[in-house]
Structures are given as C-alpha cells and as structure tokens.
C-alpha cells in the first residue's frame, strides 16, 4: 500500500530533508513562523495539552547572549542563522486544560495537581510538539537545525523561568552552501518493528 501524501511532499518533509548547519541570509518572517505554528498546533498530544513554548531570538543582543550558552561547535551556526528558536516545556501547562479539553476539564486537577506529574507530561508532550515544529519548518520550505548541545541551566536562567524547561535550540532558515552532511544510514523496518 502506498502513502496518500504526494511523493514530493514526502521528500520535502522526510527523505530529502536534512539538519542544516549553514544558512543563507534570507530572513525568516514572523508570518512564516505564524503559518508554521498554525499548521503544527493540530498535532496530537495527551489530553490535548500544549506545553511547548517557543522563544524566537531575533535581536543581536539576545543572539549574543544565546551563543554564549551553546556548545563550541554550535556557536557559529547559531550566530549566523536567520532565526533561532528556543523550544521549552511549560510545566504549568495544566492551567490551560479546562479550555483545551472542555469535555474533561477535571483532568487539570485529577492528573496534574502535582508538579512531578506535570513535568513528566510536559517533557513528553512538548517533545512531540517540537518534532511537529521541525516538520512544520520543513513544510514551509525552510531547513531546521535542532541542537541539544547547549548549557540548559544557563539557557533557562538567561531566557526562561523556573516554570519552563528548555528542550532544544533550533536554527531556522534557507540552507546555505554545504548545509548538510551526507545522509546517514537508518534502521530497516524489520529491525524496528516487532509483531506480537
């Protein structure tokens, strides 16, 4: 059985998409980011929770502060990417649940009254949303360079607060010269899928 999604779209989102390490200087607009979010916000999460928070780093001053927290190998590409997004998990996401899950508003207190339960749920579901975000960047015809080589505690103190846990930093833009490495191998279907 073939996929319903057009092969060109399959290539754009998966087969031909690579993590970008260099970018052109073409800007990424607020309208593009809005369109990306308006698409990926429909990705499924548990209880329709939406713990992902996106901090766009646009100013030169903020970029300089961010670069200081990146691993050495990530600093040049973060310094030169047209747009950088800090993706974090909001550990107080449950406050929105009565609005986001009107069919089950008691979920807020029934499942998420304790901070450890919220942190666990926020980490998992924000990671799902971060993956959707990266696919959305690709759907916009842009490249994403997600990175976890960062001083997370420094990043949290510099840009977030105690209620937000940083997940990754994503460089965004049109891929530049020599933007990606050759495709690395992937595991085969029968190495990953088990039927019981």
PDB file of C-alpha atoms in Angstrom:
ATOM      1  CA  UNK A   1       0.000   0.000   0.000  1.00  0.00           C
ATOM      2  CA  UNK A   2       1.373   3.388  -0.898  1.00  0.00           C
ATOM      3  CA  UNK A   3       1.164   6.548   1.154  1.00  0.00           C
ATOM      4  CA  UNK A   4      -1.583   9.055   0.413  1.00  0.00           C
ATOM      5  CA  UNK A   5       0.768  12.020   0.798  1.00  0.00           C
ATOM      6  CA  UNK A   6       2.253  13.171  -2.522  1.00  0.00           C
ATOM      7  CA  UNK A   7       5.833  11.851  -3.031  1.00  0.00           C
ATOM      8  CA  UNK A   8       7.120  15.415  -3.477  1.00  0.00           C
ATOM      9  CA  UNK A   9       5.740  16.306  -0.037  1.00  0.00           C
ATOM     10  CA  UNK A  10       7.183  13.092   1.407  1.00  0.00           C
ATOM     11  CA  UNK A  11      10.605  14.124   0.099  1.00  0.00           C
ATOM     12  CA  UNK A  12      10.236  17.681   1.423  1.00  0.00           C
ATOM     13  CA  UNK A  13       9.268  16.555   4.907  1.00  0.00           C
ATOM     14  CA  UNK A  14      11.418  13.431   5.279  1.00  0.00           C
ATOM     15  CA  UNK A  15      13.548  11.845   2.561  1.00  0.00           C
ATOM     16  CA  UNK A  16      15.296  14.969   1.265  1.00  0.00           C
ATOM     17  CA  UNK A  17      15.202  16.965   4.496  1.00  0.00           C
ATOM     18  CA  UNK A  18      18.462  17.300   6.408  1.00  0.00           C
ATOM     19  CA  UNK A  19      19.599  19.074   9.541  1.00  0.00           C
ATOM     20  CA  UNK A  20      21.094  22.350   8.318  1.00  0.00           C
ATOM     21  CA  UNK A  21      24.425  23.631   9.590  1.00  0.00           C
ATOM     22  CA  UNK A  22      24.710  26.691   7.324  1.00  0.00           C
ATOM     23  CA  UNK A  23      22.076  29.089   6.066  1.00  0.00           C
ATOM     24  CA  UNK A  24      21.625  31.835   3.504  1.00  0.00           C
ATOM     25  CA  UNK A  25      20.957  35.332   4.808  1.00  0.00           C
ATOM     26  CA  UNK A  26      17.327  35.280   3.606  1.00  0.00           C
ATOM     27  CA  UNK A  27      15.218  36.307   6.603  1.00  0.00           C
ATOM     28  CA  UNK A  28      12.550  34.148   8.228  1.00  0.00           C
ATOM     29  CA  UNK A  29       9.471  36.303   8.783  1.00  0.00           C
ATOM     30  CA  UNK A  30       7.007  36.376  11.644  1.00  0.00           C
ATOM     31  CA  UNK A  31       4.341  35.444   9.083  1.00  0.00           C
ATOM     32  CA  UNK A  32       6.242  32.261   8.213  1.00  0.00           C
ATOM     33  CA  UNK A  33       6.568  31.309  11.877  1.00  0.00           C
ATOM     34  CA  UNK A  34       2.856  32.025  12.421  1.00  0.00           C
ATOM     35  CA  UNK A  35       1.969  29.790   9.461  1.00  0.00           C
ATOM     36  CA  UNK A  36       4.212  27.026  10.807  1.00  0.00           C
ATOM     37  CA  UNK A  37       2.572  27.196  14.226  1.00  0.00           C
ATOM     38  CA  UNK A  38      -0.933  27.373  12.760  1.00  0.00           C
ATOM     39  CA  UNK A  39      -0.233  24.080  10.983  1.00  0.00           C
ATOM     40  CA  UNK A  40       1.579  22.121  13.685  1.00  0.00           C
ATOM     41  CA  UNK A  41      -0.687  23.098  16.575  1.00  0.00           C
ATOM     42  CA  UNK A  42      -3.011  20.334  15.375  1.00  0.00           C
ATOM     43  CA  UNK A  43      -0.506  17.558  16.100  1.00  0.00           C
ATOM     44  CA  UNK A  44      -1.869  15.144  18.726  1.00  0.00           C
ATOM     45  CA  UNK A  45      -0.821  15.231  22.375  1.00  0.00           C
ATOM     46  CA  UNK A  46      -2.168  13.553  25.506  1.00  0.00           C
ATOM     47  CA  UNK A  47      -5.244  15.357  26.846  1.00  0.00           C
ATOM     48  CA  UNK A  48      -4.730  17.963  24.097  1.00  0.00           C
ATOM     49  CA  UNK A  49      -2.142  19.568  26.332  1.00  0.00           C
ATOM     50  CA  UNK A  50       0.104  22.082  24.606  1.00  0.00           C
ATOM     51  CA  UNK A  51       3.153  22.553  26.815  1.00  0.00           C
ATOM     52  CA  UNK A  52       5.533  23.629  24.023  1.00  0.00           C
ATOM     53  CA  UNK A  53       6.664  27.243  24.261  1.00  0.00           C
ATOM     54  CA  UNK A  54       8.683  28.919  21.512  1.00  0.00           C
ATOM     55  CA  UNK A  55      11.046  31.806  22.197  1.00  0.00           C
ATOM     56  CA  UNK A  56      12.207  33.470  18.980  1.00  0.00           C
ATOM     57  CA  UNK A  57      15.666  35.010  19.254  1.00  0.00           C
ATOM     58  CA  UNK A  58      15.740  37.952  16.834  1.00  0.00           C
ATOM     59  CA  UNK A  59      17.719  40.809  18.363  1.00  0.00           C
ATOM     60  CA  UNK A  60      21.508  40.953  18.070  1.00  0.00           C
ATOM     61  CA  UNK A  61      21.785  41.416  21.836  1.00  0.00           C
ATOM     62  CA  UNK A  62      19.688  38.309  22.587  1.00  0.00           C
ATOM     63  CA  UNK A  63      21.573  36.309  19.950  1.00  0.00           C
ATOM     64  CA  UNK A  64      24.881  37.198  21.589  1.00  0.00           C
ATOM     65  CA  UNK A  65      23.565  36.073  24.969  1.00  0.00           C
ATOM     66  CA  UNK A  66      22.298  32.814  23.468  1.00  0.00           C
ATOM     67  CA  UNK A  67      25.520  31.959  21.638  1.00  0.00           C
ATOM     68  CA  UNK A  68      27.417  32.064  24.948  1.00  0.00           C
ATOM     69  CA  UNK A  69      25.347  29.095  26.158  1.00  0.00           C
ATOM     70  CA  UNK A  70      25.828  26.971  23.036  1.00  0.00           C
ATOM     71  CA  UNK A  71      28.432  24.219  22.767  1.00  0.00           C
ATOM     72  CA  UNK A  72      31.507  25.436  20.914  1.00  0.00           C
ATOM     73  CA  UNK A  73      30.662  23.602  17.683  1.00  0.00           C
ATOM     74  CA  UNK A  74      27.143  25.059  17.661  1.00  0.00           C
ATOM     75  CA  UNK A  75      28.146  28.675  18.262  1.00  0.00           C
ATOM     76  CA  UNK A  76      28.999  29.752  14.673  1.00  0.00           C
ATOM     77  CA  UNK A  77      25.827  28.369  13.107  1.00  0.00           C
ATOM     78  CA  UNK A  78      23.649  29.797  15.876  1.00  0.00           C
ATOM     79  CA  UNK A  79      25.355  33.168  15.474  1.00  0.00           C
ATOM     80  CA  UNK A  80      24.604  33.272  11.736  1.00  0.00           C
ATOM     81  CA  UNK A  81      21.233  31.525  11.298  1.00  0.00           C
ATOM     82  CA  UNK A  82      18.464  33.872  10.093  1.00  0.00           C
ATOM     83  CA  UNK A  83      16.252  32.861  13.027  1.00  0.00           C
ATOM     84  CA  UNK A  84      16.812  30.850  16.184  1.00  0.00           C
ATOM     85  CA  UNK A  85      14.041  29.345  18.321  1.00  0.00           C
ATOM     86  CA  UNK A  86      14.382  28.145  21.888  1.00  0.00           C
ATOM     87  CA  UNK A  87      11.868  25.349  22.452  1.00  0.00           C
ATOM     88  CA  UNK A  88      10.813  24.721  26.040  1.00  0.00           C
ATOM     89  CA  UNK A  89       8.203  22.846  28.046  1.00  0.00           C
ATOM     90  CA  UNK A  90       5.790  24.864  30.187  1.00  0.00           C
ATOM     91  CA  UNK A  91       5.404  22.931  33.437  1.00  0.00           C
ATOM     92  CA  UNK A  92       2.269  24.918  34.268  1.00  0.00           C
ATOM     93  CA  UNK A  93       0.520  23.824  31.040  1.00  0.00           C
ATOM     94  CA  UNK A  94      -2.322  22.338  33.079  1.00  0.00           C
ATOM     95  CA  UNK A  95      -3.797  25.788  33.687  1.00  0.00           C
ATOM     96  CA  UNK A  96      -4.964  25.765  30.043  1.00  0.00           C
ATOM     97  CA  UNK A  97      -6.568  22.320  30.174  1.00  0.00           C
ATOM     98  CA  UNK A  98     -10.117  23.436  31.051  1.00  0.00           C
ATOM     99  CA  UNK A  99     -10.092  25.473  27.817  1.00  0.00           C
ATOM    100  CA  UNK A 100      -8.186  22.962  25.685  1.00  0.00           C
ATOM    101  CA  UNK A 101     -10.102  19.906  26.921  1.00  0.00           C
ATOM    102  CA  UNK A 102     -13.642  21.170  27.606  1.00  0.00           C
ATOM    103  CA  UNK A 103     -15.001  17.607  27.524  1.00  0.00           C
ATOM    104  CA  UNK A 104     -12.885  16.707  30.570  1.00  0.00           C
ATOM    105  CA  UNK A 105     -11.971  19.916  32.471  1.00  0.00           C
ATOM    106  CA  UNK A 106     -11.362  17.992  35.695  1.00  0.00           C
ATOM    107  CA  UNK A 107      -8.209  16.478  34.115  1.00  0.00           C
ATOM    108  CA  UNK A 108      -6.320  19.558  35.302  1.00  0.00           C
ATOM    109  CA  UNK A 109      -6.718  18.632  38.967  1.00  0.00           C
ATOM    110  CA  UNK A 110      -7.256  14.902  38.638  1.00  0.00           C
ATOM    111  CA  UNK A 111      -3.977  14.146  36.835  1.00  0.00           C
ATOM    112  CA  UNK A 112      -1.780  17.235  37.040  1.00  0.00           C
ATOM    113  CA  UNK A 113      -2.133  18.743  40.503  1.00  0.00           C
ATOM    114  CA  UNK A 114       1.387  17.602  41.457  1.00  0.00           C
ATOM    115  CA  UNK A 115       4.443  19.239  39.898  1.00  0.00           C
ATOM    116  CA  UNK A 116       6.368  15.966  39.143  1.00  0.00           C
ATOM    117  CA  UNK A 117       3.392  14.642  37.116  1.00  0.00           C
ATOM    118  CA  UNK A 118       3.240  17.923  35.186  1.00  0.00           C
ATOM    119  CA  UNK A 119       6.979  17.942  34.484  1.00  0.00           C
ATOM    120  CA  UNK A 120       6.871  14.393  33.135  1.00  0.00           C
ATOM    121  CA  UNK A 121       3.838  15.068  30.936  1.00  0.00           C
ATOM    122  CA  UNK A 122       5.206  18.417  29.762  1.00  0.00           C
ATOM    123  CA  UNK A 123       8.552  16.916  28.756  1.00  0.00           C
ATOM    124  CA  UNK A 124       6.980  14.140  26.684  1.00  0.00           C
ATOM    125  CA  UNK A 125       4.269  16.185  25.014  1.00  0.00           C
ATOM    126  CA  UNK A 126       6.441  19.236  24.355  1.00  0.00           C
ATOM    127  CA  UNK A 127       8.977  16.893  22.711  1.00  0.00           C
ATOM    128  CA  UNK A 128       6.173  15.628  20.454  1.00  0.00           C
ATOM    129  CA  UNK A 129       5.276  19.217  19.633  1.00  0.00           C
ATOM    130  CA  UNK A 130       8.931  20.068  18.982  1.00  0.00           C
ATOM    131  CA  UNK A 131       9.034  17.277  16.389  1.00  0.00           C
ATOM    132  CA  UNK A 132       5.885  18.657  14.788  1.00  0.00           C
ATOM    133  CA  UNK A 133       7.506  22.105  14.773  1.00  0.00           C
ATOM    134  CA  UNK A 134      10.560  20.801  12.908  1.00  0.00           C
ATOM    135  CA  UNK A 135       8.308  19.121  10.319  1.00  0.00           C
ATOM    136  CA  UNK A 136       6.377  22.396  10.037  1.00  0.00           C
ATOM    137  CA  UNK A 137       9.602  24.290   9.362  1.00  0.00           C
ATOM    138  CA  UNK A 138      10.279  21.827   6.537  1.00  0.00           C
ATOM    139  CA  UNK A 139       6.703  22.240   5.240  1.00  0.00           C
ATOM    140  CA  UNK A 140       7.425  25.978   4.955  1.00  0.00           C
ATOM    141  CA  UNK A 141      10.335  25.191   2.615  1.00  0.00           C
ATOM    142  CA  UNK A 142      12.895  26.021   5.290  1.00  0.00           C
ATOM    143  CA  UNK A 143      15.566  23.943   6.979  1.00  0.00           C
ATOM    144  CA  UNK A 144      15.849  23.309  10.694  1.00  0.00           C
ATOM    145  CA  UNK A 145      18.991  22.704  12.692  1.00  0.00           C
ATOM    146  CA  UNK A 146      17.833  21.325  16.069  1.00  0.00           C
ATOM    147  CA  UNK A 147      20.531  21.176  18.753  1.00  0.00           C
ATOM    148  CA  UNK A 148      20.819  19.947  22.318  1.00  0.00           C
ATOM    149  CA  UNK A 149      24.478  20.923  22.631  1.00  0.00           C
ATOM    150  CA  UNK A 150      23.702  23.754  24.994  1.00  0.00           C
ATOM    151  CA  UNK A 151      24.077  24.680  28.659  1.00  0.00           C
ATOM    152  CA  UNK A 152      20.429  24.073  29.534  1.00  0.00           C
ATOM    153  CA  UNK A 153      20.597  25.567  33.013  1.00  0.00           C
ATOM    154  CA  UNK A 154      22.291  28.692  31.678  1.00  0.00           C
ATOM    155  CA  UNK A 155      19.718  28.893  28.901  1.00  0.00           C
ATOM    156  CA  UNK A 156      16.851  28.583  31.370  1.00  0.00           C
ATOM    157  CA  UNK A 157      18.255  31.318  33.615  1.00  0.00           C
ATOM    158  CA  UNK A 158      19.007  33.615  30.678  1.00  0.00           C
ATOM    159  CA  UNK A 159      15.749  33.303  28.731  1.00  0.00           C
ATOM    160  CA  UNK A 160      13.116  31.386  30.705  1.00  0.00           C
ATOM    161  CA  UNK A 161      11.977  30.908  34.306  1.00  0.00           C
ATOM    162  CA  UNK A 162      11.578  28.093  36.810  1.00  0.00           C
ATOM    163  CA  UNK A 163       8.279  27.009  35.245  1.00  0.00           C
ATOM    164  CA  UNK A 164       9.883  26.309  31.841  1.00  0.00           C
ATOM    165  CA  UNK A 165      12.288  23.507  30.972  1.00  0.00           C
ATOM    166  CA  UNK A 166      14.400  24.080  27.843  1.00  0.00           C
ATOM    167  CA  UNK A 167      14.325  21.209  25.331  1.00  0.00           C
ATOM    168  CA  UNK A 168      16.434  22.351  22.375  1.00  0.00           C
ATOM    169  CA  UNK A 169      17.577  25.245  20.262  1.00  0.00           C
ATOM    170  CA  UNK A 170      16.569  25.229  16.579  1.00  0.00           C
ATOM    171  CA  UNK A 171      18.319  27.252  13.889  1.00  0.00           C
ATOM    172  CA  UNK A 172      15.924  28.070  11.041  1.00  0.00           C
ATOM    173  CA  UNK A 173      16.371  29.354   7.507  1.00  0.00           C
ATOM    174  CA  UNK A 174      17.083  28.518   3.878  1.00  0.00           C
ATOM    175  CA  UNK A 175      20.007  26.059   3.713  1.00  0.00           C
ATOM    176  CA  UNK A 176      23.306  27.592   2.661  1.00  0.00           C
ATOM    177  CA  UNK A 177      26.414  26.262   0.941  1.00  0.00           C
ATOM    178  CA  UNK A 178      27.361  22.812   2.256  1.00  0.00           C
ATOM    179  CA  UNK A 179      24.473  22.956   4.715  1.00  0.00           C
ATOM    180  CA  UNK A 180      24.260  19.258   5.495  1.00  0.00           C
ATOM    181  CA  UNK A 181      26.280  16.091   5.718  1.00  0.00           C
ATOM    182  CA  UNK A 182      25.537  13.051   3.511  1.00  0.00           C
ATOM    183  CA  UNK A 183      22.552  11.021   4.683  1.00  0.00           C
ATOM    184  CA  UNK A 184      23.499   8.562   7.419  1.00  0.00           C
ATOM    185  CA  UNK A 185      22.053   5.013   7.474  1.00  0.00           C
ATOM    186  CA  UNK A 186      18.675   4.255   9.007  1.00  0.00           C
ATOM    187  CA  UNK A 187      17.478   1.034  10.606  1.00  0.00           C
ATOM    188  CA  UNK A 188      15.359  -1.229   8.404  1.00  0.00           C
ATOM    189  CA  UNK A 189      11.705  -1.920   9.104  1.00  0.00           C
ATOM    190  CA  UNK A 190      12.354  -5.432  10.384  1.00  0.00           C
ATOM    191  CA  UNK A 191      14.999  -4.095  12.798  1.00  0.00           C
ATOM    192  CA  UNK A 192      12.495  -1.790  14.429  1.00  0.00           C
ATOM    193  CA  UNK A 193       9.031  -3.328  14.134  1.00  0.00           C
ATOM    194  CA  UNK A 194       8.004  -6.420  16.081  1.00  0.00           C
ATOM    195  CA  UNK A 195       4.602  -8.051  15.792  1.00  0.00           C
ATOM    196  CA  UNK A 196       3.286  -9.893  18.847  1.00  0.00           C
TER     197      UNK A 196
END
